[in-house]
C-alpha positions as semicolon CSV with decimal commas, in nm:
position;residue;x (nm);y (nm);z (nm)
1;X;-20,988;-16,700;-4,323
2;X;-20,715;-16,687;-4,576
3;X;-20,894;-16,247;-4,695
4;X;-20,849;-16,201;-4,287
5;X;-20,458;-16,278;-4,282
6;X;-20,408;-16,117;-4,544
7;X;-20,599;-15,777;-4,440
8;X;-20,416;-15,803;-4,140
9;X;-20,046;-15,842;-4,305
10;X;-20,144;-15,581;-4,452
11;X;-20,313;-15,312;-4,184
12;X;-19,950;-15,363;-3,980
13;X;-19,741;-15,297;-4,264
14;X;-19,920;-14,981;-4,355
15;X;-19,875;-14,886;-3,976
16;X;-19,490;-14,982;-3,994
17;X;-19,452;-14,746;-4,307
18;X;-19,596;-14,517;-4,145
19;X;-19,463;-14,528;-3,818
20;X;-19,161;-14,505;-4,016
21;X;-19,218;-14,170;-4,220
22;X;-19,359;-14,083;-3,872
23;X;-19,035;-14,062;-3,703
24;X;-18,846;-13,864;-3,907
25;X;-18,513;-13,726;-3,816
26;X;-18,447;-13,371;-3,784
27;X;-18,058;-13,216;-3,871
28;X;-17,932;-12,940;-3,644
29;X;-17,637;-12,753;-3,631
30;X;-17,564;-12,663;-3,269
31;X;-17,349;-12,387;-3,188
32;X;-17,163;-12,374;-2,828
33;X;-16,958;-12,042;-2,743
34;X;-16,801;-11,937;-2,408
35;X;-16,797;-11,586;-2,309
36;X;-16,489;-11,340;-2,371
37;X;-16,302;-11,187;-2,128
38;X;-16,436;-10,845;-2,146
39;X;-16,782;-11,058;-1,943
40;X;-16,631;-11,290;-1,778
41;X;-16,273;-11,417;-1,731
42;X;-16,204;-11,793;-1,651
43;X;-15,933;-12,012;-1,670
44;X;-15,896;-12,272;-1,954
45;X;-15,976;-12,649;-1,893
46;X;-15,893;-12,950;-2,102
47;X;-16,261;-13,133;-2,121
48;X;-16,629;-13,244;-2,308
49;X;-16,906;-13,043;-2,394
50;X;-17,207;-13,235;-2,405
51;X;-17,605;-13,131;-2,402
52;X;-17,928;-13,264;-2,343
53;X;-18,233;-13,177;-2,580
54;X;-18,574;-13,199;-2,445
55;X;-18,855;-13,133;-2,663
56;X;-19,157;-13,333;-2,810
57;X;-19,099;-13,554;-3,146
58;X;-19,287;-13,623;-3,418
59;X;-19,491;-13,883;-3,268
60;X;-19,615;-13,601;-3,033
61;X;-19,415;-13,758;-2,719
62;X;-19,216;-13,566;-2,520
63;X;-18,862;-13,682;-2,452
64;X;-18,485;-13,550;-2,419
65;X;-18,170;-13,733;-2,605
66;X;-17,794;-13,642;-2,483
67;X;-17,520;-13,602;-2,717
68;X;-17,132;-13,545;-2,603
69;X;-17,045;-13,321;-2,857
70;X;-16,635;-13,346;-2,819
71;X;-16,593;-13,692;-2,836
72;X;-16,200;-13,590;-2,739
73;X;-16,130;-13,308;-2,509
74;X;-16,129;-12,981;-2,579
75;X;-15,893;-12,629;-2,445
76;X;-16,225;-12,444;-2,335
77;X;-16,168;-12,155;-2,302
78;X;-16,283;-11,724;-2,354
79;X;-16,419;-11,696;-2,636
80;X;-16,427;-11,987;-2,812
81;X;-16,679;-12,158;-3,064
82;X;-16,763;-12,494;-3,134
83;X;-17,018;-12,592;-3,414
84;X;-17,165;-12,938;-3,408
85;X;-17,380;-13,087;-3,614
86;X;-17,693;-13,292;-3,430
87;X;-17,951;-13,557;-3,563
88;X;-18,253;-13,584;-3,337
89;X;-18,598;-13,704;-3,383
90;X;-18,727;-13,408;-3,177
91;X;-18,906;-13,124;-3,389
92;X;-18,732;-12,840;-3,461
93;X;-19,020;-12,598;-3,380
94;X;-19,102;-12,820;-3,084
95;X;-18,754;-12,812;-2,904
96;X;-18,819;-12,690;-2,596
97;X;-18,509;-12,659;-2,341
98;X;-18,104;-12,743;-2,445
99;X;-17,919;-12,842;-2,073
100;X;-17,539;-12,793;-2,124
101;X;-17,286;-12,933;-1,933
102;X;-16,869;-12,971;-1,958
103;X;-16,633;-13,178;-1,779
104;X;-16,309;-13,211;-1,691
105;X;-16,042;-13,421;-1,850
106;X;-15,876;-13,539;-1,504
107;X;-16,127;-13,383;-1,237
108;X;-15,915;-13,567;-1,016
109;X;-15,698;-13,290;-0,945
110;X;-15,754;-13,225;-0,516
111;X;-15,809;-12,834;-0,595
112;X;-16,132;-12,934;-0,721
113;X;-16,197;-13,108;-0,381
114;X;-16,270;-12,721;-0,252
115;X;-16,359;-12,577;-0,544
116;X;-16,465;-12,668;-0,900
117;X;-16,378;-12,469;-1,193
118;X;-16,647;-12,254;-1,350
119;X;-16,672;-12,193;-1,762
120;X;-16,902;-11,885;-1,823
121;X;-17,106;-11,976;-2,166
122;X;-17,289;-11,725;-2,387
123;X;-17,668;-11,837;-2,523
124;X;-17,663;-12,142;-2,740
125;X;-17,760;-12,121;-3,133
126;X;-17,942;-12,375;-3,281
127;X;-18,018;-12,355;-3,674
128;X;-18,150;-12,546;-3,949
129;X;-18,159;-12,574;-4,316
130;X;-18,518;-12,528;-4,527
131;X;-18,592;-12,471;-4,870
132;X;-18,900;-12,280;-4,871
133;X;-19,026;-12,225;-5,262
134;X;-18,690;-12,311;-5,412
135;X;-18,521;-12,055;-5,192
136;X;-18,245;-12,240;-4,992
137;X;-18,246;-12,020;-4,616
138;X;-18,122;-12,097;-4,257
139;X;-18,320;-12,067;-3,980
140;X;-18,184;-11,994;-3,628
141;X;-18,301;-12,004;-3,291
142;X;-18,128;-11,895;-2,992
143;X;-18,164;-12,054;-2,624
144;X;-18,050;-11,852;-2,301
145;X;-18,007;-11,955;-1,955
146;X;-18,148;-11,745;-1,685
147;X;-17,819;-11,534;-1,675
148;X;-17,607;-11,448;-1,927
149;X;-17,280;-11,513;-1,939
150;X;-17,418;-11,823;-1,779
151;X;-17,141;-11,957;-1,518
152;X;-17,128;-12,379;-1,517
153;X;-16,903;-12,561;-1,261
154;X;-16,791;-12,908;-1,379
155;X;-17,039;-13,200;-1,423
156;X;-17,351;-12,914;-1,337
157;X;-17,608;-12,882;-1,610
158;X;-17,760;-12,578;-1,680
159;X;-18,079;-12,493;-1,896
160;X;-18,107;-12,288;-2,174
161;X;-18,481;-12,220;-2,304
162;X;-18,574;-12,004;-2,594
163;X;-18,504;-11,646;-2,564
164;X;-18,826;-11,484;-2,620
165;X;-18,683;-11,178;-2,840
166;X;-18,602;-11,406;-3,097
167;X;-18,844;-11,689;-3,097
């Protein structure tokens, strides 16, 4: 009785270690950029950029995390960048769809009652870091929405799914 305990102590702590090495986390940097002018003009708005990442993780599961990527407002604005860098437990070869959306710092204003301001974003890069061989190299991925410059209104999400020239 006493062999059985003990094979079983130790049958679930070989699945806990490797449940463990399992679920491995993956380090992103994400890079957000609105349009410039010359595409698409819009007025600036104090507010939060945050995403959604759907995509299937090493435990072959498919799920989606959300980050708010400004934890303060931001003056969004044309042309503007904003890296950010992202720790997920989704793949990176197995992320699948990025849904941005922004909002307003006081979206009480009663303009926005009629009509909600619009931020026009270019496609999304994501990139990682490998060392393939000894050779340190970036990898990079880019995500577009249906239309590019891709117009958002406040509080709407948009998807942005690998562009298939570059992936």
């Amino acid at each position: 009785m006493m062999g059985l305990k003990r094979s079983l102590v130790a049958i679930l702590l070989t699945s806990f270690v490797l449940t463990c090495f399992a679920a491995d986390d993956y380090y992103y940097n994400v890079t957000i950029t609105t349009s410039p002018t010359a595409r698409a003009k819009f007025d600036n708005h104090e507010g939060k950029l945050k995403i959604k990442l759907k995509g299937i993780n090493n435990l072959q599961k498919t799920g989606s995390q959300e980050f708010t990527l400004t934890s303060t407002p931001v003056n969004i604005k044309n042309d503007a960048t904003w890296s950010f860098p992202i720790r997920t437990e989704i793949g990176y070869e197995k992320l699948q769809e990025i849904e941005l959306r922004w909002t307003l710092k006081s979206p009480f204003n009663p303009i926005y009652l009629v009509s909600k301001p619009k931020i026009f974003f270019e496609p999304i890069l994501v990139s990682i870091n490998r060392v393939d061989g000894g050779i340190k190299r970036q990898i990079i991925r880019q995500f577009c929405a249906k239309k590019i410059p891709q117009a958002i209104e406040h509080s709407e999400e948009k998807s942005f799914k690998p562009c298939p020239i570059y992936n």
